[in-house]
Tab-separated table of C-alpha atoms and ligand atoms in Angstrom:
chain	number	residue	atom	x	y	z
A	1	UNK	CA	0.000	0.000	0.000
A	2	UNK	CA	1.314	3.463	-0.891
A	3	UNK	CA	2.285	5.885	1.871
A	4	UNK	CA	-0.321	8.541	1.187
A	5	UNK	CA	1.439	11.173	3.309
A	6	UNK	CA	3.707	12.037	0.353
A	7	UNK	CA	2.503	14.863	-1.845
A	8	UNK	CA	4.151	13.519	-5.016
A	9	UNK	CA	2.260	10.693	-6.632
A	10	UNK	CA	4.886	8.837	-8.631
A	11	UNK	CA	4.645	6.591	-11.670
A	12	UNK	CA	4.411	3.154	-9.968
A	13	UNK	CA	6.784	1.552	-12.500
A	14	UNK	CA	10.260	2.123	-13.870
A	15	UNK	CA	11.052	2.330	-17.564
A	16	UNK	CA	12.118	-1.009	-19.033
A	17	UNK	CA	12.647	-0.244	-22.701
A	18	UNK	CA	12.531	3.022	-24.588
A	19	UNK	CA	11.324	4.276	-27.944
A	20	UNK	CA	13.168	7.341	-29.302
A	21	UNK	CA	11.121	10.359	-30.423
A	22	UNK	CA	11.985	12.551	-33.401
A	23	UNK	CA	12.118	16.308	-32.968
A	24	UNK	CA	10.856	18.280	-35.975
A	25	UNK	CA	11.236	21.896	-37.023
A	26	UNK	CA	8.352	24.313	-37.332
A	27	UNK	CA	8.828	24.240	-41.136
A	28	UNK	CA	8.665	20.438	-41.246
A	29	UNK	CA	5.480	20.471	-39.221
A	30	UNK	CA	3.836	23.075	-41.459
A	31	UNK	CA	4.685	20.938	-44.515
A	32	UNK	CA	3.415	17.759	-42.846
A	33	UNK	CA	0.151	19.476	-41.882
A	34	UNK	CA	-0.399	20.758	-45.424
A	35	UNK	CA	0.321	17.311	-46.917
A	36	UNK	CA	-2.171	15.810	-44.455
A	37	UNK	CA	-4.946	18.177	-45.543
A	38	UNK	CA	-5.002	19.506	-41.956
A	39	UNK	CA	-6.283	16.109	-40.836
A	40	UNK	CA	-4.146	14.893	-37.946
A	41	UNK	CA	-5.119	11.271	-38.630
A	42	UNK	CA	-3.221	11.611	-41.921
A	43	UNK	CA	0.107	12.546	-40.278
A	44	UNK	CA	2.979	10.080	-40.113
A	45	UNK	CA	3.512	9.133	-36.463
A	46	UNK	CA	7.256	9.866	-36.810
A	47	UNK	CA	6.335	13.502	-37.461
A	48	UNK	CA	4.539	13.714	-34.101
A	49	UNK	CA	6.464	14.480	-30.919
A	50	UNK	CA	3.886	13.886	-28.176
A	51	UNK	CA	1.000	11.813	-29.483
A	52	UNK	CA	-2.189	12.518	-27.556
A	53	UNK	CA	-4.475	11.544	-30.429
A	54	UNK	CA	-5.804	8.636	-28.438
A	55	UNK	CA	-5.277	6.511	-25.354
A	56	UNK	CA	-6.378	3.520	-27.416
A	57	UNK	CA	-3.806	0.780	-27.957
A	58	UNK	CA	-1.002	3.291	-27.362
A	59	UNK	CA	-0.047	2.339	-23.812
A	60	UNK	CA	3.143	0.616	-22.693
A	61	UNK	CA	2.851	-3.065	-21.840
A	62	UNK	CA	4.464	-4.418	-18.693
A	63	UNK	CA	7.223	-7.022	-18.435
A	64	UNK	CA	4.569	-9.538	-17.353
A	65	UNK	CA	2.429	-8.742	-20.391
A	66	UNK	CA	5.408	-9.311	-22.685
A	67	UNK	CA	6.051	-12.569	-20.847
A	68	UNK	CA	2.427	-13.473	-21.586
A	69	UNK	CA	3.055	-12.747	-25.256
A	70	UNK	CA	5.751	-15.434	-25.150
A	71	UNK	CA	3.365	-17.881	-23.449
A	72	UNK	CA	0.642	-17.315	-26.059
A	73	UNK	CA	-0.765	-20.556	-27.409
A	74	UNK	CA	-1.824	-20.253	-31.029
A	75	UNK	CA	-4.157	-23.253	-31.323
A	76	UNK	CA	-7.034	-22.459	-33.659
A	77	UNK	CA	-9.553	-23.889	-31.195
A	78	UNK	CA	-9.506	-24.419	-27.445
A	79	UNK	CA	-6.310	-22.478	-26.715
A	80	UNK	CA	-5.328	-22.237	-23.015
A	81	UNK	CA	-4.650	-18.560	-23.728
A	82	UNK	CA	-8.384	-18.176	-24.363
A	83	UNK	CA	-9.131	-19.865	-21.033
A	84	UNK	CA	-6.829	-17.435	-19.230
A	85	UNK	CA	-8.453	-14.532	-21.064
A	86	UNK	CA	-11.961	-15.722	-20.239
A	87	UNK	CA	-11.070	-16.271	-16.572
A	88	UNK	CA	-9.614	-12.749	-16.334
A	89	UNK	CA	-12.685	-11.209	-17.989
A	90	UNK	CA	-15.270	-13.112	-15.967
A	91	UNK	CA	-13.334	-12.494	-12.745
A	92	UNK	CA	-14.334	-8.850	-13.161
A	93	UNK	CA	-17.381	-9.117	-15.434
A	94	UNK	CA	-19.234	-12.315	-14.554
A	95	UNK	CA	-21.144	-12.707	-17.843
A	96	UNK	CA	-21.964	-16.202	-19.132
A	97	UNK	CA	-20.632	-15.717	-22.670
A	98	UNK	CA	-17.377	-13.986	-23.615
A	99	UNK	CA	-16.642	-13.496	-27.311
A	100	UNK	CA	-13.183	-12.081	-28.055
A	101	UNK	CA	-12.979	-9.584	-30.927
A	102	UNK	CA	-10.115	-7.792	-32.616
A	103	UNK	CA	-11.204	-4.515	-31.010
A	104	UNK	CA	-14.193	-2.748	-29.498
A	105	UNK	CA	-15.932	-1.749	-32.695
A	106	UNK	CA	-16.041	-5.377	-33.837
A	107	UNK	CA	-18.020	-6.199	-30.701
A	108	UNK	CA	-20.334	-3.269	-31.527
A	109	UNK	CA	-20.686	-4.415	-35.122
A	110	UNK	CA	-21.721	-7.919	-34.042
A	111	UNK	CA	-24.102	-6.724	-31.323
A	112	UNK	CA	-25.872	-4.154	-33.489
A	113	UNK	CA	-26.017	-6.321	-36.587
A	114	UNK	CA	-28.100	-8.691	-34.468
A	115	UNK	CA	-30.099	-6.149	-32.457
A	116	UNK	CA	-30.219	-3.025	-34.676
A	117	UNK	CA	-31.947	-2.354	-37.983
A	118	UNK	CA	-34.320	0.247	-39.442
A	119	UNK	CA	-36.821	1.640	-36.946
A	120	UNK	CA	-34.762	0.610	-33.917
A	121	UNK	CA	-33.497	3.124	-31.331
A	122	UNK	CA	-30.492	2.623	-29.064
A	123	UNK	CA	-30.096	5.059	-26.153
A	124	UNK	CA	-26.765	5.689	-24.420
A	125	UNK	CA	-25.432	8.389	-22.087
A	126	UNK	CA	-23.295	9.394	-25.095
A	127	UNK	CA	-22.417	7.075	-27.950
A	128	UNK	CA	-18.794	6.997	-29.001
A	129	UNK	CA	-18.264	7.653	-32.721
A	130	UNK	CA	-17.802	3.999	-33.725
A	131	UNK	CA	-20.796	2.922	-31.642
A	132	UNK	CA	-22.993	5.554	-33.230
A	133	UNK	CA	-21.693	4.679	-36.703
A	134	UNK	CA	-22.245	0.946	-36.217
A	135	UNK	CA	-25.811	1.598	-35.058
A	136	UNK	CA	-26.585	4.008	-37.887
A	137	UNK	CA	-25.033	1.637	-40.420
A	138	UNK	CA	-27.802	-0.874	-39.612
A	139	UNK	CA	-30.446	1.835	-40.177
A	140	UNK	CA	-31.142	2.226	-36.468
A	141	UNK	CA	-31.043	5.492	-34.555
A	142	UNK	CA	-28.437	6.273	-31.878
A	143	UNK	CA	-29.784	8.584	-29.159
A	144	UNK	CA	-27.629	10.386	-26.593
A	145	UNK	CA	-29.210	11.020	-23.189
A	146	UNK	CA	-26.544	12.662	-21.011
A	147	UNK	CA	-27.501	14.493	-17.833
A	148	UNK	CA	-27.737	18.254	-18.528
A	149	UNK	CA	-24.638	18.844	-16.334
A	150	UNK	CA	-22.650	16.745	-18.814
A	151	UNK	CA	-23.121	19.351	-21.521
A	152	UNK	CA	-21.720	22.250	-19.519
A	153	UNK	CA	-17.931	22.080	-19.738
A	154	UNK	CA	-17.247	24.513	-16.895
A	155	UNK	CA	-19.729	23.025	-14.409
A	156	UNK	CA	-18.282	20.879	-11.637
A	157	UNK	CA	-20.204	17.711	-10.824
A	158	UNK	CA	-18.564	14.444	-9.751
A	159	UNK	CA	-20.479	12.233	-12.210
A	160	UNK	CA	-21.088	14.233	-15.349
A	161	UNK	CA	-21.069	10.993	-17.341
A	162	UNK	CA	-24.418	9.947	-15.861
A	163	UNK	CA	-27.395	9.180	-18.048
A	164	UNK	CA	-30.522	11.333	-17.805
A	165	UNK	CA	-32.744	8.662	-16.252
A	166	UNK	CA	-35.970	10.658	-16.679
A	167	UNK	CA	-35.201	11.132	-20.381
A	168	UNK	CA	-34.599	7.393	-20.727
A	169	UNK	CA	-37.911	6.729	-19.035
A	170	UNK	CA	-39.672	9.111	-21.453
A	171	UNK	CA	-38.012	7.506	-24.478
A	172	UNK	CA	-39.002	4.029	-23.336
A	173	UNK	CA	-42.546	5.155	-22.500
A	174	UNK	CA	-42.934	6.315	-26.101
A	175	UNK	CA	-40.897	3.767	-28.037
A	176	UNK	CA	-40.191	0.731	-25.874
A	177	UNK	CA	-41.007	-1.631	-28.718
A	178	UNK	CA	-38.268	-0.082	-30.869
A	179	UNK	CA	-35.532	-0.253	-28.224
A	180	UNK	CA	-33.617	-3.560	-28.277
A	181	UNK	CA	-31.225	-2.568	-25.483
A	182	UNK	CA	-29.931	0.364	-23.462
A	183	UNK	CA	-26.223	1.234	-23.360
A	184	UNK	CA	-24.123	3.088	-20.808
A	185	UNK	CA	-20.598	4.206	-21.672
A	186	UNK	CA	-18.242	4.140	-18.684
A	187	UNK	CA	-16.493	6.526	-18.631
A	188	UNK	CA	-18.351	8.767	-21.024
A	189	UNK	CA	-15.554	9.383	-23.531
A	190	UNK	CA	-17.285	11.763	-25.943
A	191	UNK	CA	-18.821	13.662	-23.039
A	192	UNK	CA	-15.416	14.618	-21.639
A	193	UNK	CA	-14.183	11.345	-20.144
A	194	UNK	CA	-16.598	11.775	-17.271
A	195	UNK	CA	-17.508	8.920	-14.943
A	196	UNK	CA	-20.895	7.340	-14.291
A	197	UNK	CA	-21.892	6.672	-10.668
A	198	UNK	CA	-23.081	3.320	-9.375
A	199	UNK	CA	-26.254	5.085	-8.241
A	200	UNK	CA	-26.882	6.119	-11.852
A	201	UNK	CA	-26.167	2.624	-13.206
A	202	UNK	CA	-28.619	1.288	-10.626
A	203	UNK	CA	-31.264	3.854	-11.594
A	204	UNK	CA	-30.833	3.036	-15.298
A	205	UNK	CA	-31.098	-0.671	-14.449
A	206	UNK	CA	-34.340	-0.016	-12.623
A	207	UNK	CA	-35.843	1.752	-15.661
A	208	UNK	CA	-34.612	-1.060	-17.935
A	209	UNK	CA	-36.270	-3.621	-15.653
A	210	UNK	CA	-39.551	-1.741	-15.767
A	211	UNK	CA	-39.576	-1.977	-19.560
A	212	UNK	CA	-37.941	-5.402	-19.758
A	213	UNK	CA	-34.873	-4.098	-21.619
A	214	UNK	CA	-31.321	-5.417	-21.345
A	215	UNK	CA	-28.581	-3.036	-20.231
A	216	UNK	CA	-25.169	-3.178	-21.914
A	217	UNK	CA	-22.057	-1.365	-20.727
A	218	UNK	CA	-19.555	0.098	-23.150
A	219	UNK	CA	-16.897	-0.552	-20.554
A	220	UNK	CA	-13.658	0.574	-22.262
A	221	UNK	CA	-12.557	2.672	-19.287
A	222	UNK	CA	-14.226	0.694	-16.497
A	223	UNK	CA	-11.215	0.804	-14.129
A	224	UNK	CA	-10.870	4.582	-14.301
A	225	UNK	CA	-14.652	4.809	-13.799
A	226	UNK	CA	-14.434	2.513	-10.774
A	227	UNK	CA	-11.640	4.665	-9.318
A	228	UNK	CA	-13.874	7.742	-9.563
A	229	UNK	CA	-16.641	5.812	-7.809
A	230	UNK	CA	-14.219	4.775	-5.070
A	231	UNK	CA	-12.926	8.296	-4.550
A	232	UNK	CA	-16.084	10.305	-5.270
A	233	UNK	CA	-19.233	8.329	-4.527
A	234	UNK	CA	-20.230	8.058	-0.854
A	235	UNK	CA	-19.948	4.551	0.537
A	236	UNK	CA	-17.263	3.098	-1.734
A	237	UNK	CA	-13.994	4.411	-0.260
A	238	UNK	CA	-13.264	1.061	1.366
A	239	UNK	CA	-14.484	-1.197	-1.436
A	240	UNK	CA	-11.630	-2.609	-3.578
A	241	UNK	CA	-11.706	-1.463	-7.207
A	242	UNK	CA	-12.332	-5.036	-8.386
A	243	UNK	CA	-15.405	-5.189	-6.146
A	244	UNK	CA	-16.736	-1.932	-7.581
A	245	UNK	CA	-16.182	-3.244	-11.118
A	246	UNK	CA	-18.109	-6.416	-10.276
A	247	UNK	CA	-20.966	-4.323	-8.887
A	248	UNK	CA	-21.046	-2.334	-12.128
A	249	UNK	CA	-21.057	-5.544	-14.153
A	250	UNK	CA	-23.741	-7.332	-12.172
A	251	UNK	CA	-26.130	-4.452	-12.845
A	252	UNK	CA	-25.764	-5.108	-16.587
A	253	UNK	CA	-26.738	-7.907	-18.966
A	254	UNK	CA	-23.716	-7.575	-21.190
A	255	UNK	CA	-20.888	-5.383	-22.383
A	256	UNK	CA	-18.888	-4.297	-25.379
A	257	UNK	CA	-15.237	-3.713	-24.717
A	258	UNK	CA	-12.071	-2.380	-26.240
A	259	UNK	CA	-9.024	-3.976	-24.597
A	260	UNK	CA	-6.988	-1.114	-26.051
A	261	UNK	CA	-8.010	1.189	-23.231
A	262	UNK	CA	-8.035	0.196	-19.554
A	263	UNK	CA	-6.878	-3.431	-20.124
A	264	UNK	CA	-3.493	-2.029	-21.210
A	265	UNK	CA	-3.240	-4.042	-24.425
A	266	UNK	CA	-2.271	-2.801	-27.872
A	267	UNK	CA	-5.142	-4.626	-29.576
A	268	UNK	CA	-8.268	-6.576	-28.667
A	269	UNK	CA	-11.754	-6.395	-27.321
A	270	UNK	CA	-14.752	-8.504	-26.480
A	271	UNK	CA	-18.492	-8.832	-26.374
A	272	UNK	CA	-19.847	-10.446	-23.216
A	273	UNK	CA	-23.442	-11.203	-22.362
A	274	UNK	CA	-25.783	-13.453	-20.412
A	275	UNK	CA	-28.584	-14.148	-22.897
A	276	UNK	CA	-27.975	-17.598	-24.431
A	277	UNK	CA	-29.991	-17.055	-27.578
A	278	UNK	CA	-28.506	-13.608	-28.346
A	279	UNK	CA	-25.046	-15.011	-27.612
A	280	UNK	CA	-25.652	-17.826	-30.086
A	281	UNK	CA	-26.563	-15.378	-32.842
A	282	UNK	CA	-23.574	-13.191	-32.021
A	283	UNK	CA	-21.223	-16.173	-32.000
A	284	UNK	CA	-22.355	-17.202	-35.488
A	285	UNK	CA	-21.627	-13.714	-36.765
A	286	UNK	CA	-18.317	-13.685	-34.929
A	287	UNK	CA	-17.208	-16.822	-36.766
A	288	UNK	CA	-18.162	-15.147	-40.037
A	289	UNK	CA	-16.317	-11.887	-39.436
A	290	UNK	CA	-13.783	-12.277	-36.604
A	291	UNK	CA	-12.827	-15.922	-36.308
A	292	UNK	CA	-13.440	-18.979	-34.184
A	293	UNK	CA	-14.854	-17.953	-30.775
A	294	UNK	CA	-11.739	-18.989	-28.845
A	295	UNK	CA	-9.598	-16.409	-30.628
A	296	UNK	CA	-12.034	-13.981	-32.284
A	297	UNK	CA	-9.678	-12.024	-34.521
A	298	UNK	CA	-6.784	-12.090	-32.045
A	299	UNK	CA	-3.658	-14.161	-31.637
A	300	UNK	CA	-3.323	-16.265	-28.486
A	301	UNK	CA	-0.521	-13.927	-27.406
A	302	UNK	CA	-2.905	-10.960	-27.527
A	303	UNK	CA	-5.359	-12.815	-25.285
A	304	UNK	CA	-2.517	-13.358	-22.781
A	305	UNK	CA	-1.556	-9.663	-22.833
A	306	UNK	CA	-5.171	-8.684	-22.159
A	307	UNK	CA	-5.557	-11.215	-19.328
A	308	UNK	CA	-2.455	-9.857	-17.590
A	309	UNK	CA	-3.410	-6.233	-18.318
A	310	UNK	CA	-6.774	-6.754	-16.630
A	311	UNK	CA	-5.048	-7.562	-13.365
A	312	UNK	CA	-2.705	-4.553	-13.640
A	313	UNK	CA	-5.278	-1.914	-14.523
A	314	UNK	CA	-7.225	-2.363	-11.301
A	315	UNK	CA	-4.118	-1.882	-9.162
A	316	UNK	CA	-4.866	1.080	-6.931
A	317	UNK	CA	-1.412	2.668	-6.991
A	318	UNK	CA	-1.590	2.570	-10.793
A	319	UNK	CA	-5.066	4.128	-10.856
A	320	UNK	CA	-4.104	6.793	-8.321
A	321	UNK	CA	-1.132	7.782	-10.505
A	322	UNK	CA	-3.171	7.546	-13.710
A	323	UNK	CA	-5.989	9.815	-12.587
A	324	UNK	CA	-3.562	12.185	-10.861
A	325	UNK	CA	-1.472	12.600	-14.032
A	326	UNK	CA	-4.565	13.650	-15.992
A	327	UNK	CA	-5.531	16.125	-13.256
A	328	UNK	CA	-1.947	17.478	-13.228
A	329	UNK	CA	-2.253	18.370	-16.895
A	330	UNK	CA	-5.782	19.716	-16.482
A	331	UNK	CA	-5.039	21.845	-13.426
A	332	UNK	CA	-2.045	23.480	-15.105
A	333	UNK	CA	-4.119	24.392	-18.165
A	334	UNK	CA	-6.991	25.617	-16.023
A	335	UNK	CA	-4.719	27.853	-13.960
A	336	UNK	CA	-3.234	29.219	-17.205
A	337	UNK	CA	-6.759	30.333	-18.142
A	338	UNK	CA	-7.415	27.687	-20.811
A	339	UNK	CA	-11.101	26.666	-20.769
A	340	UNK	CA	-11.183	22.941	-19.991
A	341	UNK	CA	-13.894	20.450	-19.155
A	342	UNK	CA	-14.026	20.036	-15.381
A	343	UNK	CA	-13.747	17.976	-13.333
A	344	UNK	CA	-10.966	16.107	-15.125
A	345	UNK	CA	-11.808	12.682	-16.451
A	346	UNK	CA	-9.781	9.498	-16.356
A	347	UNK	CA	-7.988	9.343	-19.675
A	348	UNK	CA	-7.837	12.824	-21.148
A	349	UNK	CA	-8.098	16.546	-20.686
A	350	UNK	CA	-10.670	18.141	-22.952
A	351	UNK	CA	-10.179	21.753	-24.030
A	352	UNK	CA	-13.369	23.697	-24.730
A	353	UNK	CA	-12.417	24.917	-28.208
A	354	UNK	CA	-15.771	26.626	-28.737
A	355	UNK	CA	-15.025	28.846	-25.721
A	356	UNK	CA	-11.338	29.351	-26.494
A	357	UNK	CA	-11.928	30.168	-30.176
A	358	UNK	CA	-15.135	32.088	-29.488
A	359	UNK	CA	-14.660	34.148	-32.659
A	360	UNK	CA	-15.469	31.059	-34.763
A	361	UNK	CA	-18.835	29.551	-35.619
A	362	UNK	CA	-19.071	25.793	-34.825
A	363	UNK	CA	-19.293	25.163	-38.589
A	364	UNK	CA	-15.865	26.784	-38.907
A	365	UNK	CA	-14.653	23.855	-36.793
A	366	UNK	CA	-12.935	25.532	-33.828
A	367	UNK	CA	-11.780	22.147	-32.491
A	368	UNK	CA	-10.052	21.239	-35.733
A	369	UNK	CA	-8.457	24.683	-35.922
A	370	UNK	CA	-7.104	24.351	-32.381
A	371	UNK	CA	-5.847	20.789	-32.856
A	372	UNK	CA	-3.940	21.834	-35.985
A	373	UNK	CA	-2.420	24.816	-34.166
A	374	UNK	CA	-1.174	22.568	-31.329
A	375	UNK	CA	0.583	20.355	-33.836
A	376	UNK	CA	2.076	23.260	-35.754
A	377	UNK	CA	3.305	24.892	-32.544
A	378	UNK	CA	4.959	21.964	-30.805
A	379	UNK	CA	4.316	18.661	-32.558
A	380	UNK	CA	1.560	17.724	-30.097
A	381	UNK	CA	-1.177	15.674	-31.748
A	382	UNK	CA	-4.645	15.940	-30.182
A	383	UNK	CA	-8.088	14.956	-31.434
A	384	UNK	CA	-11.129	17.063	-32.288
A	385	UNK	CA	-14.263	15.754	-30.585
A	386	UNK	CA	-16.909	18.090	-31.865
A	387	UNK	CA	-18.636	19.206	-35.022
A	388	UNK	CA	-16.174	17.480	-37.348
A	389	UNK	CA	-16.699	14.177	-35.537
A	390	UNK	CA	-20.429	14.422	-34.888
A	391	UNK	CA	-21.863	17.230	-37.049
A	392	UNK	CA	-22.623	15.285	-40.229
A	393	UNK	CA	-26.087	13.720	-40.021
A	394	UNK	CA	-27.104	10.440	-41.695
A	395	UNK	CA	-29.240	12.496	-44.154
A	396	UNK	CA	-26.173	14.504	-45.260
A	397	UNK	CA	-27.072	17.740	-43.441
A	398	UNK	CA	-24.702	19.347	-40.989
A	399	UNK	CA	-25.411	20.699	-37.497
A	400	UNK	CA	-23.124	21.884	-34.690
A	401	UNK	CA	-22.239	19.132	-32.210
A	402	UNK	CA	-23.299	19.568	-28.570
A	403	UNK	CA	-19.749	20.734	-27.757
A	404	UNK	CA	-16.570	21.486	-29.677
A	405	UNK	CA	-13.809	19.886	-27.670
A	406	UNK	CA	-10.182	19.061	-28.303
A	407	UNK	CA	-9.091	15.975	-26.464
A	408	UNK	CA	-5.595	15.530	-25.097
A	409	UNK	CA	-5.755	11.775	-24.491
A	410	UNK	CA	-2.892	10.449	-22.425
A	411	UNK	CA	-1.602	6.983	-23.380
A	412	UNK	CA	-1.210	4.721	-20.347
A	413	UNK	CA	2.250	4.416	-18.712
A	414	UNK	CA	3.884	6.057	-21.751
A	415	UNK	CA	4.701	9.708	-21.103
A	416	UNK	CA	6.444	11.222	-18.094
A	417	UNK	CA	5.680	14.374	-16.137
A	418	UNK	CA	8.201	16.400	-18.182
A	419	UNK	CA	6.395	15.358	-21.369
A	420	UNK	CA	3.204	16.727	-19.841
A	421	UNK	CA	5.023	19.908	-18.767
A	422	UNK	CA	6.012	20.395	-22.407
A	423	UNK	CA	2.389	19.870	-23.527
A	424	UNK	CA	1.267	22.474	-20.985
A	425	UNK	CA	3.749	24.936	-22.486
A	426	UNK	CA	2.588	24.263	-26.050
A	427	UNK	CA	-1.118	24.577	-25.210
A	428	UNK	CA	-0.585	27.733	-23.178
A	429	UNK	CA	1.329	29.370	-26.011
A	430	UNK	CA	-1.358	28.526	-28.573
A	431	UNK	CA	-4.103	29.653	-26.187
A	432	UNK	CA	-2.451	33.076	-25.848
A	433	UNK	CA	-3.099	33.734	-29.551
A	434	UNK	CA	-6.331	31.715	-29.872
A	435	UNK	CA	-8.384	34.754	-30.899
A	436	UNK	CA	-6.303	35.041	-34.067
A	437	UNK	CA	-6.488	31.384	-35.159
A	438	UNK	CA	-8.316	30.956	-38.460
A	439	UNK	CA	-11.299	28.616	-38.778
A	440	UNK	CA	-11.396	25.651	-41.140
A	441	UNK	CA	-13.434	24.594	-44.129
A	442	UNK	CA	-13.892	21.069	-45.412
A	443	UNK	CA	-12.387	20.412	-48.838
A	444	UNK	CA	-13.538	16.797	-49.161
A	445	UNK	CA	-15.229	14.270	-46.889
A	446	UNK	CA	-16.742	10.772	-46.829
A	447	UNK	CA	-20.355	10.172	-45.739
A	448	UNK	CA	-19.504	8.369	-42.506
A	449	UNK	CA	-16.879	8.815	-39.780
A	450	UNK	CA	-15.629	11.819	-41.710
A	451	UNK	CA	-13.120	12.904	-39.096
A	452	UNK	CA	-10.761	10.083	-40.096
A	453	UNK	CA	-10.354	11.030	-43.745
A	454	UNK	CA	-11.849	14.485	-44.458
A	455	UNK	CA	-9.452	17.120	-45.822
A	456	UNK	CA	-9.519	20.695	-44.539
A	457	UNK	CA	-8.087	24.097	-45.421
A	458	UNK	CA	-7.704	27.152	-43.166
A	459	UNK	CA	-10.152	30.030	-43.759
A	460	UNK	CA	-7.743	32.874	-44.379
B	501	LIG	N1	-16.345	2.849	-27.094
B	501	LIG	C1	-15.644	3.880	-26.589
B	501	LIG	C2	-16.188	4.647	-25.425
B	501	LIG	C3	-14.419	4.219	-27.161
B	501	LIG	O1	-13.731	5.239	-26.634
B	501	LIG	C4	-13.933	3.482	-28.261
B	501	LIG	C5	-12.684	3.827	-28.903
B	501	LIG	C6	-14.683	2.402	-28.737
B	501	LIG	C7	-15.884	2.120	-28.120
B	501	LIG	C8	-14.220	1.552	-29.887
B	501	LIG	O2	-13.149	0.743	-29.533
B	501	LIG	O3	-11.239	1.521	-30.945
B	501	LIG	O4	-11.225	-0.744	-29.912
B	501	LIG	O5	-12.745	-0.250	-31.782
B	501	LIG	N2	-12.104	4.898	-28.680
B	501	LIG	C9	-10.824	5.320	-29.190
B	501	LIG	C10	-10.596	6.749	-28.767
B	501	LIG	C11	-10.598	5.069	-30.633
B	501	LIG	O6	-9.673	7.355	-29.291
B	501	LIG	O7	-11.307	7.236	-27.888
B	501	LIG	P1	-12.030	0.313	-30.605
């Protein structure tokens, strides 16, 4: 147990192998940005100094995870690596069926291919982009029902990721027959990385029970969510994180999961559920698109890395450091006067680009403009989570997203405090001239998930 009398919360690991970073000049970065059509997904990773595009699959694995990679058994069927994976998953999430997938969106694709379709509605606190896209791809409608507090970046509330339970009740009262399941994303990534309380999960469960609807968790960041419950929800301070996770899981009927987030793996995911008949349908689809259900699009070595990662990500000294490092970044930006979503979430600091670039209309993409400026200034790659990501409607029209945020997602166990100090310097410098940053226009875009491939140009 850590001695909590020390003020400095250290990284609870030492560095075991290193990956050099390449420093670039301002001129090189300007050229790279132009070649990428001002889309940061199009940059070469070697041209990025500090990569905060995502916390997904970008973390550092531990010595034990690498040892697991060596132990991986690559049998097509019945691999012991699958058994270790399943035991690790069900130890935290005691669902009857566990279907490994190559990543989270594959689990979503399988689940919504079976349960979605035209006329269907799937509510969530806030759908992540791939979840929304997988639902809409089937012809179903994805509805976000965050609590009103969740849409106010500057408002402090310990569980801004909560679902608006009354709104869920109203939706089900009107359209219960069209709703195959209810989802809850923990933590609420698109809503600012904000946690969901156990009280809220329980209240959502109660509404689901009244209408006979299954509840699924999108549990990518379950450990960070559980840490916020432990430290912020009355009554849980003395409950071990694993116990909190199991309470979250037992309130649900299933989950979709990306192992690239809290489970500390570079690839992987799963779909887990209790319903035998739904599981059977999902398994058939899994065989068609992912692979045999004991490997599901992964190698045995990946299953081992996930199994080991699941035991490491619930370690309390790790979670204390993890959440503290995000708050360290957030507090420094906040005290420098940068508008940020508060309180700070578990995996990222979100800058309120609509507030910082208040001279721009949301359809001039303030988040994209800010993200490009951060790269040009210091080689820091962040991600727009706003009108570029969510503004394009299935009918081809465009509306402002609820918020225009820029996410600084911190990969797990990868960057040190001095890396974050550098990021603070870059953001602060850009923020000081934010009022002069030009907006963006879209030069070309696809019809779905446009943020990955659209090309932009500055509005000079
Ligand atoms: N659900 C949430 C809440 C996510 O954040 C993500 C991915 C997914 C599902 C899909 O998982 O990538 O394994 O297919 N989020 C990443 C991000 C990409 O950057 O936030 P995946």
